[in-house]
Coordinates of C-alpha atoms and ligand atoms in Angstrom, one line a residue:
M177 CA 97.1 116.3 73.7
A178 CA 99.7 114.3 75.6
K179 CA 101.6 116.3 78.2
K180 CA 105.2 115.8 79.0
L181 CA 106.7 115.3 82.4
F182 CA 110.3 115.7 83.4
I183 CA 111.5 114.4 86.8
R184 CA 115.0 115.1 88.2
T185 CA 115.9 112.8 91.1
Y186 CA 118.5 113.5 93.8
G187 CA 119.4 111.4 96.8
C188 CA 118.8 107.8 97.7
Q189 CA 117.1 104.8 96.1
M190 CA 113.9 105.6 97.9
N191 CA 113.8 108.8 95.9
V192 CA 114.3 106.9 92.7
Y193 CA 111.4 104.7 93.6
D194 CA 109.2 107.7 94.6
S195 CA 110.0 109.4 91.3
A196 CA 108.7 106.4 89.4
R197 CA 105.6 106.3 91.5
M198 CA 105.0 110.1 90.8
A199 CA 105.2 109.3 87.1
D200 CA 102.6 106.5 87.7
V201 CA 100.3 108.8 89.5
L202 CA 100.4 111.4 86.7
A203 CA 100.1 109.0 83.8
P204 CA 96.3 108.8 84.0
L205 CA 96.3 112.6 83.6
G206 CA 98.0 112.2 80.2
Y207 CA 101.6 112.9 81.4
G208 CA 104.2 110.9 79.6
P209 CA 108.0 111.1 80.3
T210 CA 110.5 113.3 78.5
D211 CA 114.2 113.6 79.2
D212 CA 114.4 117.3 78.2
P213 CA 113.2 119.8 80.7
A214 CA 112.9 122.4 78.0
D215 CA 110.2 120.3 76.4
A216 CA 108.2 119.5 79.5
D217 CA 104.8 120.8 80.6
M218 CA 105.6 119.9 84.1
V219 CA 109.0 119.5 85.9
I220 CA 109.3 117.8 89.2
L221 CA 112.5 118.1 91.3
N222 CA 112.7 115.2 93.7
T223 CA 115.1 116.5 96.3
C224 CA 117.5 115.3 99.0
H225 CA 118.3 117.0 102.2
I226 CA 120.9 114.6 103.7
R227 CA 123.9 116.9 103.4
E228 CA 124.3 120.6 102.7
K229 CA 125.6 120.0 99.2
A230 CA 122.6 117.8 98.3
S231 CA 120.2 120.6 99.3
E232 CA 122.1 123.3 97.5
K233 CA 121.8 121.5 94.2
T234 CA 118.0 122.0 94.5
F235 CA 118.2 125.7 94.8
S236 CA 120.6 126.1 91.8
E237 CA 118.4 123.8 89.7
I238 CA 115.3 125.8 90.7
G239 CA 117.1 128.9 89.5
R240 CA 117.7 127.4 86.1
L241 CA 114.1 126.1 85.8
R242 CA 112.7 129.6 86.6
L243 CA 114.6 131.0 83.6
E244 CA 113.3 128.2 81.4
Q245 CA 109.8 128.9 82.7
A246 CA 110.1 132.6 82.0
R247 CA 111.3 131.9 78.5
R248 CA 108.3 129.6 77.9
Q249 CA 105.9 132.2 79.3
A250 CA 107.3 134.9 77.1
E251 CA 106.4 132.6 74.1
G252 CA 102.9 132.3 75.4
D253 CA 103.5 128.8 76.6
D254 CA 103.8 127.5 80.2
M255 CA 105.4 125.0 82.5
I256 CA 104.4 123.8 86.0
I257 CA 107.3 123.5 88.5
A258 CA 106.9 121.2 91.4
V259 CA 109.5 120.6 94.2
A260 CA 109.1 117.2 96.0
G261 CA 111.2 115.1 98.3
C262 CA 113.1 115.8 101.5
V263 CA 114.1 119.4 100.9
A264 CA 110.5 120.2 100.1
Q265 CA 109.4 118.5 103.4
A266 CA 112.0 120.3 105.5
E267 CA 111.8 123.7 103.9
G268 CA 108.5 123.8 102.0
E269 CA 107.3 127.1 103.4
E270 CA 110.6 128.8 103.0
I271 CA 110.8 127.6 99.4
M272 CA 107.3 129.0 98.7
R273 CA 108.2 132.3 100.3
R274 CA 111.6 132.7 98.6
M275 CA 110.5 131.4 95.2
P276 CA 106.9 132.4 94.5
E277 CA 107.2 131.2 90.9
I278 CA 107.1 127.6 92.1
D279 CA 103.6 126.1 91.7
I280 CA 103.6 123.0 93.9
V281 CA 105.7 121.9 96.9
L282 CA 105.0 118.4 98.2
G283 CA 106.5 116.1 100.7
P284 CA 107.4 112.4 100.3
Q285 CA 104.2 111.3 102.0
T286 CA 101.6 113.2 99.9
Y287 CA 102.5 112.4 96.3
H288 CA 99.4 110.2 95.8
R289 CA 97.5 113.6 95.9
L290 CA 99.5 115.0 93.0
P291 CA 96.5 114.9 90.6
E292 CA 94.5 117.1 92.9
M293 CA 97.6 119.5 93.3
V294 CA 98.1 119.6 89.5
A295 CA 94.4 120.4 89.0
R296 CA 94.6 123.3 91.5
A297 CA 97.8 124.5 89.8
T298 CA 96.3 124.4 86.4
R299 CA 93.2 126.2 87.5
A300 CA 95.3 129.0 89.1
R301 CA 97.2 129.4 85.8
D302 CA 94.1 129.5 83.7
Q303 CA 92.6 132.1 85.9
R304 CA 95.7 134.2 85.6
R305 CA 95.7 133.9 81.8
G306 CA 92.0 134.8 81.8
A307 CA 92.8 137.9 83.7
N308 CA 95.5 138.5 81.2
S309 CA 98.0 139.2 83.9
L310 CA 101.4 139.6 82.5
R311 CA 102.7 141.0 85.8
K312 CA 105.6 139.3 87.5
H313 CA 104.8 135.7 87.3
K314 CA 103.5 134.0 90.5
G315 CA 103.2 130.3 90.9
A316 CA 100.0 128.5 92.0
G317 CA 101.1 128.2 95.6
V318 CA 100.0 124.6 96.3
L319 CA 101.8 123.4 99.4
D320 CA 101.3 119.9 100.8
T321 CA 103.9 118.6 103.2
E322 CA 101.5 116.9 105.7
F323 CA 102.1 113.5 107.2
P324 CA 98.6 112.3 106.3
A325 CA 96.9 109.6 108.4
E326 CA 96.2 107.5 105.3
S327 CA 99.1 105.6 103.7
K328 CA 100.1 106.8 100.2
F329 CA 100.8 103.1 99.4
D330 CA 97.0 102.4 99.6
H331 CA 96.4 105.0 96.8
L332 CA 99.1 104.4 94.3
P333 CA 98.2 103.1 90.8
Q334 CA 100.0 100.2 89.2
A335 CA 103.3 100.8 87.6
S336 CA 103.0 102.7 84.3
E337 CA 106.4 101.5 82.9
A338 CA 108.4 98.3 82.8
P339 CA 110.8 98.5 85.7
G340 CA 113.8 96.7 84.1
I341 CA 115.4 93.5 85.2
S342 CA 116.4 94.9 88.5
A343 CA 113.6 96.8 90.3
F344 CA 113.1 98.7 93.6
L345 CA 110.2 97.9 95.9
A346 CA 109.6 100.1 99.0
I347 CA 108.5 98.0 102.0
Q348 CA 109.3 100.3 104.8
E349 CA 109.6 104.0 105.2
G350 CA 110.6 106.5 107.8
C351 CA 112.8 106.3 110.9
D352 CA 112.3 106.4 114.7
K353 CA 116.0 106.2 115.6
F354 CA 117.0 109.9 115.6
C355 CA 120.7 109.6 115.0
T356 CA 121.9 113.0 116.1
F357 CA 123.3 114.0 112.7
C358 CA 120.4 112.9 110.5
V359 CA 117.4 114.7 108.9
V360 CA 115.6 111.5 107.8
P361 CA 113.2 111.1 110.8
Y362 CA 112.1 114.7 110.2
T363 CA 111.7 114.5 106.4
R364 CA 110.3 110.9 106.1
G365 CA 108.4 110.8 109.3
A366 CA 107.8 107.9 111.7
E367 CA 108.6 104.3 110.8
F368 CA 106.0 102.5 108.8
S369 CA 105.9 99.0 107.3
R370 CA 103.7 98.0 104.4
P371 CA 101.6 94.9 104.9
V372 CA 103.0 91.6 103.5
A373 CA 100.1 91.1 101.1
Q374 CA 100.7 94.5 99.5
V375 CA 104.4 93.8 99.1
V376 CA 103.8 90.4 97.5
A377 CA 101.2 91.9 95.1
E378 CA 103.7 94.6 94.0
A379 CA 106.5 92.0 93.7
K380 CA 104.2 89.8 91.5
R381 CA 103.4 92.8 89.3
L382 CA 107.0 93.7 88.9
A383 CA 107.9 90.1 88.0
A384 CA 105.1 90.1 85.4
L385 CA 106.6 93.3 83.9
G386 CA 110.0 91.5 83.6
A387 CA 111.8 92.2 86.9
R388 CA 114.1 89.3 88.0
E389 CA 115.8 91.1 90.9
L390 CA 114.2 93.1 93.7
T391 CA 115.8 95.4 96.1
L392 CA 113.5 95.9 99.0
L393 CA 113.8 99.5 100.2
G394 CA 113.4 101.3 103.5
Q395 CA 115.2 104.0 105.5
N396 CA 115.5 101.3 108.1
V397 CA 114.6 98.3 106.1
N398 CA 115.5 95.6 108.5
A399 CA 113.3 97.2 111.2
Y400 CA 110.5 96.0 108.9
H401 CA 107.5 94.7 110.9
G402 CA 104.6 94.5 108.4
E403 CA 101.3 92.8 109.1
G404 CA 101.4 89.3 107.8
P405 CA 98.5 87.4 106.1
D406 CA 97.8 85.8 109.5
G407 CA 97.5 89.2 111.2
S408 CA 100.7 88.9 113.2
S409 CA 103.8 91.1 112.7
W410 CA 106.4 89.7 110.3
N411 CA 110.0 90.5 110.3
L412 CA 112.2 91.0 107.2
A413 CA 113.6 87.5 107.2
R414 CA 110.1 86.1 107.1
L415 CA 109.1 88.5 104.3
C416 CA 112.1 87.5 102.2
R417 CA 111.4 83.8 102.6
H418 CA 107.8 84.4 101.7
L419 CA 108.7 86.4 98.6
A420 CA 111.1 83.8 97.4
E421 CA 108.4 81.1 97.7
K422 CA 105.5 83.1 96.3
V423 CA 107.3 84.9 93.5
P424 CA 109.8 82.4 92.1
E425 CA 110.4 84.5 89.0
I426 CA 112.4 86.8 91.3
L427 CA 115.8 85.2 91.2
R428 CA 117.6 87.6 93.5
L429 CA 116.6 89.6 96.6
R430 CA 118.5 92.4 98.2
Y431 CA 117.5 95.0 100.8
T432 CA 118.8 98.4 101.8
T433 CA 119.4 100.3 104.1
S434 CA 119.9 98.3 107.2
H435 CA 120.8 99.4 110.8
P436 CA 123.2 97.2 112.8
R437 CA 120.7 97.2 115.7
D438 CA 118.0 95.5 113.7
M439 CA 120.2 92.8 112.2
D440 CA 118.4 90.0 114.1
D441 CA 119.3 86.3 114.2
D442 CA 116.4 85.3 111.8
L443 CA 117.8 87.6 109.1
I444 CA 121.4 86.3 109.6
A445 CA 120.0 82.8 109.3
A446 CA 118.2 83.7 106.1
H447 CA 121.5 84.8 104.6
G448 CA 122.8 81.3 105.4
D449 CA 120.0 79.3 103.8
L450 CA 117.9 81.5 101.5
P451 CA 119.7 81.2 98.1
A452 CA 117.8 84.2 96.6
L453 CA 119.2 86.5 99.2
M454 CA 122.4 87.9 97.8
P455 CA 125.6 87.7 99.8
F456 CA 126.2 91.4 99.8
L457 CA 125.0 93.7 102.5
H458 CA 125.0 97.4 103.0
L459 CA 125.3 97.9 106.7
P460 CA 126.3 101.4 107.7
V461 CA 128.6 101.8 110.7
Q462 CA 129.4 105.5 110.5
S463 CA 132.3 105.4 113.0
G464 CA 134.7 103.0 114.7
S465 CA 134.8 105.0 117.9
D466 CA 132.4 104.0 120.8
R467 CA 132.3 107.5 122.1
I468 CA 131.4 109.0 118.7
L469 CA 128.8 106.2 118.1
S470 CA 127.2 107.1 121.4
E471 CA 127.2 110.8 120.6
M472 CA 125.6 109.9 117.3
N473 CA 122.9 107.9 119.2
R474 CA 123.6 104.8 117.1
Q475 CA 123.1 102.6 120.2
H476 CA 125.7 100.0 119.4
T477 CA 129.5 99.8 119.8
A478 CA 132.2 99.1 117.3
D479 CA 132.7 95.6 118.7
D480 CA 128.9 95.0 118.5
Y481 CA 129.4 95.7 114.8
R482 CA 132.5 93.4 114.5
R483 CA 130.5 90.6 116.2
L484 CA 127.6 91.0 113.8
I485 CA 130.0 90.7 110.9
D486 CA 131.5 87.5 112.4
K487 CA 128.0 86.0 112.7
L488 CA 127.1 86.9 109.2
K489 CA 130.3 85.4 107.9
T490 CA 129.6 82.2 109.9
A491 CA 126.2 82.0 108.3
R492 CA 127.3 82.9 104.8
P493 CA 131.1 82.7 104.4
D494 CA 131.2 84.5 101.0
I495 CA 129.2 87.5 102.2
A496 CA 130.7 90.9 101.4
L497 CA 130.0 94.2 103.1
S498 CA 129.5 97.8 102.2
S499 CA 129.1 100.7 104.6
D500 CA 128.6 104.4 105.1
F501 CA 131.1 106.5 107.2
I502 CA 130.8 110.0 108.6
I503 CA 134.2 111.7 109.0
G504 CA 134.6 114.6 111.4
F505 CA 131.5 114.3 113.5
P506 CA 131.5 117.1 116.2
G507 CA 134.2 116.4 118.8
E508 CA 135.9 113.6 116.8
T509 CA 139.6 113.4 118.0
E510 CA 142.5 112.1 116.0
A511 CA 142.4 108.9 118.1
E512 CA 138.7 108.5 117.5
F513 CA 139.3 108.8 113.8
E514 CA 142.0 106.2 114.0
A515 CA 139.4 103.9 115.6
T516 CA 137.4 104.2 112.4
M517 CA 140.5 103.4 110.3
K518 CA 141.1 100.4 112.6
L519 CA 137.5 99.2 112.1
I520 CA 137.8 99.5 108.3
E521 CA 141.1 97.5 108.4
D522 CA 139.5 94.8 110.6
V523 CA 136.3 94.3 108.7
T524 CA 137.3 95.2 105.1
F525 CA 134.6 96.5 102.8
A526 CA 133.9 95.7 99.2
Q527 CA 132.3 99.1 98.7
S528 CA 131.6 102.2 100.7
F529 CA 130.3 105.7 100.9
S530 CA 132.2 108.2 103.1
F531 CA 131.4 111.8 103.7
N532 CA 132.5 114.8 105.8
Y533 CA 130.0 115.5 108.5
S534 CA 127.6 118.2 107.3
P535 CA 125.6 120.0 110.0
R536 CA 121.9 119.8 109.2
P537 CA 119.5 122.5 110.5
G538 CA 117.3 121.2 113.4
T539 CA 119.4 118.2 114.2
P540 CA 121.1 117.9 117.7
A541 CA 124.6 117.5 116.3
A542 CA 124.4 120.7 114.4
I543 CA 124.6 122.7 117.6
M544 CA 127.2 120.6 119.3
A545 CA 130.3 122.5 120.4
A546 CA 133.6 121.4 118.9
Q547 CA 132.7 121.2 115.2
V548 CA 135.7 119.8 113.5
P549 CA 137.6 122.3 111.3
Q550 CA 137.1 121.7 107.5
D551 CA 140.8 121.1 106.7
V552 CA 141.1 118.5 109.5
M553 CA 137.9 116.8 108.1
N554 CA 139.2 116.9 104.6
A555 CA 142.6 115.3 105.6
R556 CA 140.9 112.5 107.5
L557 CA 138.3 111.9 104.7
K558 CA 141.2 111.6 102.2
R559 CA 142.9 108.9 104.4
A560 CA 139.7 107.0 105.0
Q561 CA 138.8 107.1 101.3
A562 CA 142.3 105.9 100.2
L563 CA 142.0 102.9 102.5
L564 CA 138.4 102.1 101.4
E565 CA 139.5 102.5 97.7
Q566 CA 142.3 100.0 98.3
Q567 CA 139.9 97.5 99.7
L568 CA 137.5 98.0 96.8
V569 CA 140.3 97.4 94.2
A570 CA 141.5 94.4 96.1
F571 CA 138.0 93.0 96.3
N572 CA 137.5 93.4 92.5
R573 CA 140.9 92.0 91.8
A574 CA 140.1 88.9 93.8
T575 CA 137.3 88.0 91.3
L576 CA 139.8 87.8 88.4
G577 CA 139.7 84.2 87.1
L578 CA 136.6 83.3 89.1
T579 CA 133.4 82.1 87.6
V580 CA 130.5 84.1 89.1
P581 CA 126.7 84.0 88.5
V582 CA 125.8 87.2 86.6
L583 CA 122.2 88.4 86.2
L584 CA 122.2 89.9 82.7
E585 CA 120.2 93.1 82.6
K586 CA 120.6 94.8 79.2
R587 CA 122.6 95.3 76.1
G588 CA 126.1 96.8 76.5
R589 CA 127.8 99.5 74.5
D590 CA 129.5 97.1 72.1
Q591 CA 127.7 95.0 69.5
G592 CA 126.8 91.6 70.9
Q593 CA 127.6 92.6 74.5
L594 CA 125.4 92.4 77.5
V595 CA 125.8 94.0 80.9
G596 CA 124.8 92.4 84.2
K597 CA 125.5 92.3 87.9
S598 CA 127.5 89.9 90.0
P599 CA 126.1 88.9 93.4
Y600 CA 128.2 91.8 94.8
L601 CA 126.6 94.4 92.5
Q602 CA 129.7 94.6 90.3
A603 CA 128.8 95.5 86.7
V604 CA 130.0 92.8 84.4
H605 CA 130.3 93.0 80.6
V606 CA 130.1 89.8 78.6
D607 CA 129.6 88.8 75.0
A608 CA 126.3 87.0 75.1
P609 CA 123.1 86.7 73.0
D610 CA 120.0 88.9 73.8
H611 CA 117.9 86.0 74.8
L612 CA 119.9 85.7 78.0
I613 CA 118.7 89.1 79.3
G614 CA 116.8 88.4 82.5
R615 CA 118.7 85.2 83.2
V616 CA 121.6 84.3 85.4
A617 CA 124.6 83.1 83.5
D618 CA 127.9 81.8 84.8
V619 CA 130.6 84.2 83.7
T620 CA 134.4 83.8 84.1
I621 CA 135.9 87.1 85.0
T622 CA 138.8 88.0 82.6
D623 CA 139.2 91.8 82.8
L624 CA 139.2 94.4 85.5
G625 CA 138.1 98.0 84.9
H626 CA 137.7 100.5 87.7
F627 CA 134.0 100.3 87.9
T628 CA 133.2 97.3 85.8
L629 CA 134.5 93.8 85.2
G630 CA 134.7 92.0 81.9
G631 CA 134.2 88.3 81.4
R632 CA 133.2 85.4 79.1
L633 CA 130.3 83.0 79.4
A634 CA 131.6 79.9 81.2
A635 CA 132.1 76.9 78.9
G636 CA 129.7 74.0 78.6
P637 CA 126.0 74.1 77.8
A638 CA 125.0 73.0 81.2
A639 CA 126.9 75.7 82.9
E640 CA 125.9 78.4 80.5
V641 CA 122.6 79.3 82.1
Q642 CA 121.6 78.1 85.5
P643 CA 118.9 79.3 87.8
E644 CA 120.4 81.3 90.7
R645 CA 119.3 79.0 93.3
A646 CA 121.2 76.1 91.8
I647 CA 124.4 78.0 91.9
A648 CA 124.2 79.6 95.4
Ligands
SAH57 N1 119.3 104.7 107.5 C1 120.7 104.6 107.2 C2 121.3 105.8 106.6 C3 120.4 106.8 105.8 S1 121.2 108.3 105.4 C4 121.5 104.2 108.4 O1 120.9 104.3 109.5 O2 122.6 104.0 108.3 C5 122.6 107.7 104.3 C6 123.9 108.1 104.8 O3 124.1 109.5 104.8 C7 124.2 107.8 106.3 O4 124.5 106.4 106.5 C8 125.3 108.7 106.7 O5 126.5 108.1 106.5 C9 125.1 109.9 105.7 N2 124.7 111.0 106.4 C10 123.5 111.2 107.0 N3 123.5 112.5 107.6 C11 124.7 113.0 107.4 C12 125.3 114.3 107.8 N4 124.6 115.1 108.5 N5 126.5 114.5 107.4 C13 127.2 113.6 106.6 N6 126.7 112.4 106.2 C14 125.5 112.1 106.6
SF4_58 FE1 119.1 108.6 109.8 FE2 119.9 107.1 111.9 FE3 117.5 106.8 110.9 FE4 119.5 106.0 109.5 S1 118.9 105.2 111.5 S2 117.8 107.1 108.8 S3 121.1 107.5 110.0 S4 118.3 108.6 111.9
F3S59 FE1 118.0 112.2 100.9 FE2 115.6 112.0 101.8 FE3 116.8 109.9 100.8 S1 117.2 113.2 102.6 S2 119.0 110.3 101.3 S3 116.2 111.7 99.7 S4 115.5 109.9 102.5

C-alpha cells in the first residue's frame, strides 16, 4: 500500500531543496506526499538553527507530533518521526536523549541514506510490536549526523515531482568562512562544489520537467569552484555562461547566497553581458561599521562593499540589491549602528532581511562580552526596518507605469489571471491566457500592492511574448 510522507521545512532555500530531495529518495520506497501530518506514515521536520527562534520552533513542533504519534499508536496505527536539517546536525544527540520517541535524526549530509534509516526504524518498530510492548513508547533511535566522505549528490535519484517554472538547484554547500555569529560552518560542514557536468545534467532534467528559471543555491554560492569538463576548476561566472549555452530552455538564472569577498570581476562582467543572469542580487553586508565587520570576521569593509556595488552598477546599470543585516552584534555602539543606517542610505536596497543578533551556542560571538541589551536592539532594529521598508516601497513604486519582462509561473487567484515574477522577484498579477505559463511576457505595471504588483500585457502581438534574452 502507498505510504504517506509529510515534510515540514524551516529555514533557507537550501532546506527547501533538501526537502524535495528527501522526498525523491523516499519515493522508491512507496512514500508519496501528503499535506496533512495526521494522515502521514512518516513525518520529517527539516529544521533551521540560524537563530534561536528558528530552533525553538523545532522543539514545539516535535511536541505536537509526539501527541499525534501517541494518538495513532493508541489506535493501533503508527507514525515514524524524523528530525533532519541544521538543528538535527547541531543537537542530534541531545534531541535523541531528551525525546526518545523520535525514530530518526539525520544531518544535511546524510539524507541519501534515508532508505537504510527507514528500514532500521521500521524493523525496530515491528520487533516492538512483535514483543507486544505497550510500555512507554520509545523511538527507533537511528542517529546519522556524520559528514560522510562520499557526496550525497552522487547518490540522489532523479526528481520525483515537477519542480514548477522556477526551480532551485544546489551547486555548492557548506562554508569555510566562520563568521563569528554563524552556525552554518558547523551544521553544513566544509565548502564543497558539485562538478559542472553534474550541475548541467540536473539543469537539463529540471528544464525537461518544465523549469524555465533556475536559482543556483549555495551557502557561499559565489565561492563555487567546481570541476569543469576539462578537469580545471570553474568559477560561478563560467558555470552560468555554460548553463545559459547548454540549457537554453532556462530563460533566467539567479544565484544565492553570495559573500561580498567572492564577488569577483568575472561574475561582475557576467552581470553585464549574460542576458539570462537577472539584474537582482542578494549580497548580505550584515553591518556598515568596519569595527563590527571585523569582529564578525567578514573580512571586508563597508567601503569595499560600496565599491563592489559601484562596479556592479557600472556593469549592469539596472541591477537592484537585497541584503541581510544583523542588528545589535555584541559591542555594537550607537555610532556603529548609525554607520549601518548610513550604508543603507548610500546603497539603497530593493529588499532586505534584518534581524536582532541571536547568540548561537558554540560560536565565538556568543561568548563575547558586551552583549547588547534586548530593548536597545529592538529600538535599533525598528529604525533599520523602517528605513529598509521605505526603500522597498519606493523601489516598487518606481515600477508603476513601466513595462517589465515577467516570467509567468502559474494561475492566480482570480479567473483568467496568471502570476509571475519580474526580474527583481516582485510577484506580478496579470490577466493572461494559460498557454503563456512558462514564458516571459512584457507587462505594463498598473497597480501596487504591498507584496505584489498588478499589470496588463503590453500591447502589440510582437511585444506580447518575447524571449528573455531579446528584452534584456
Ligand atoms: N552565507 C550568507 C548567510 C547565511 S545565513 C552570508 O554569508 O551572508 C543567513 C542570514 O542569517 C545571514 O546573512 C545573517 O544576516 C543571519 N544570521 C546568521 N546568524 C545569525 C545570528 N546569530 N543572529 C542573527 N542573524 C543571523
Ligand atoms: Fe555564515 Fe559567514 Fe558562512 Fe555566510 S559566510 S554561511 S554568514 S559563516
Ligand atoms: Fe538554517 Fe541551516 Fe539554512 S541553519 S538558514 S537551514 S543552512
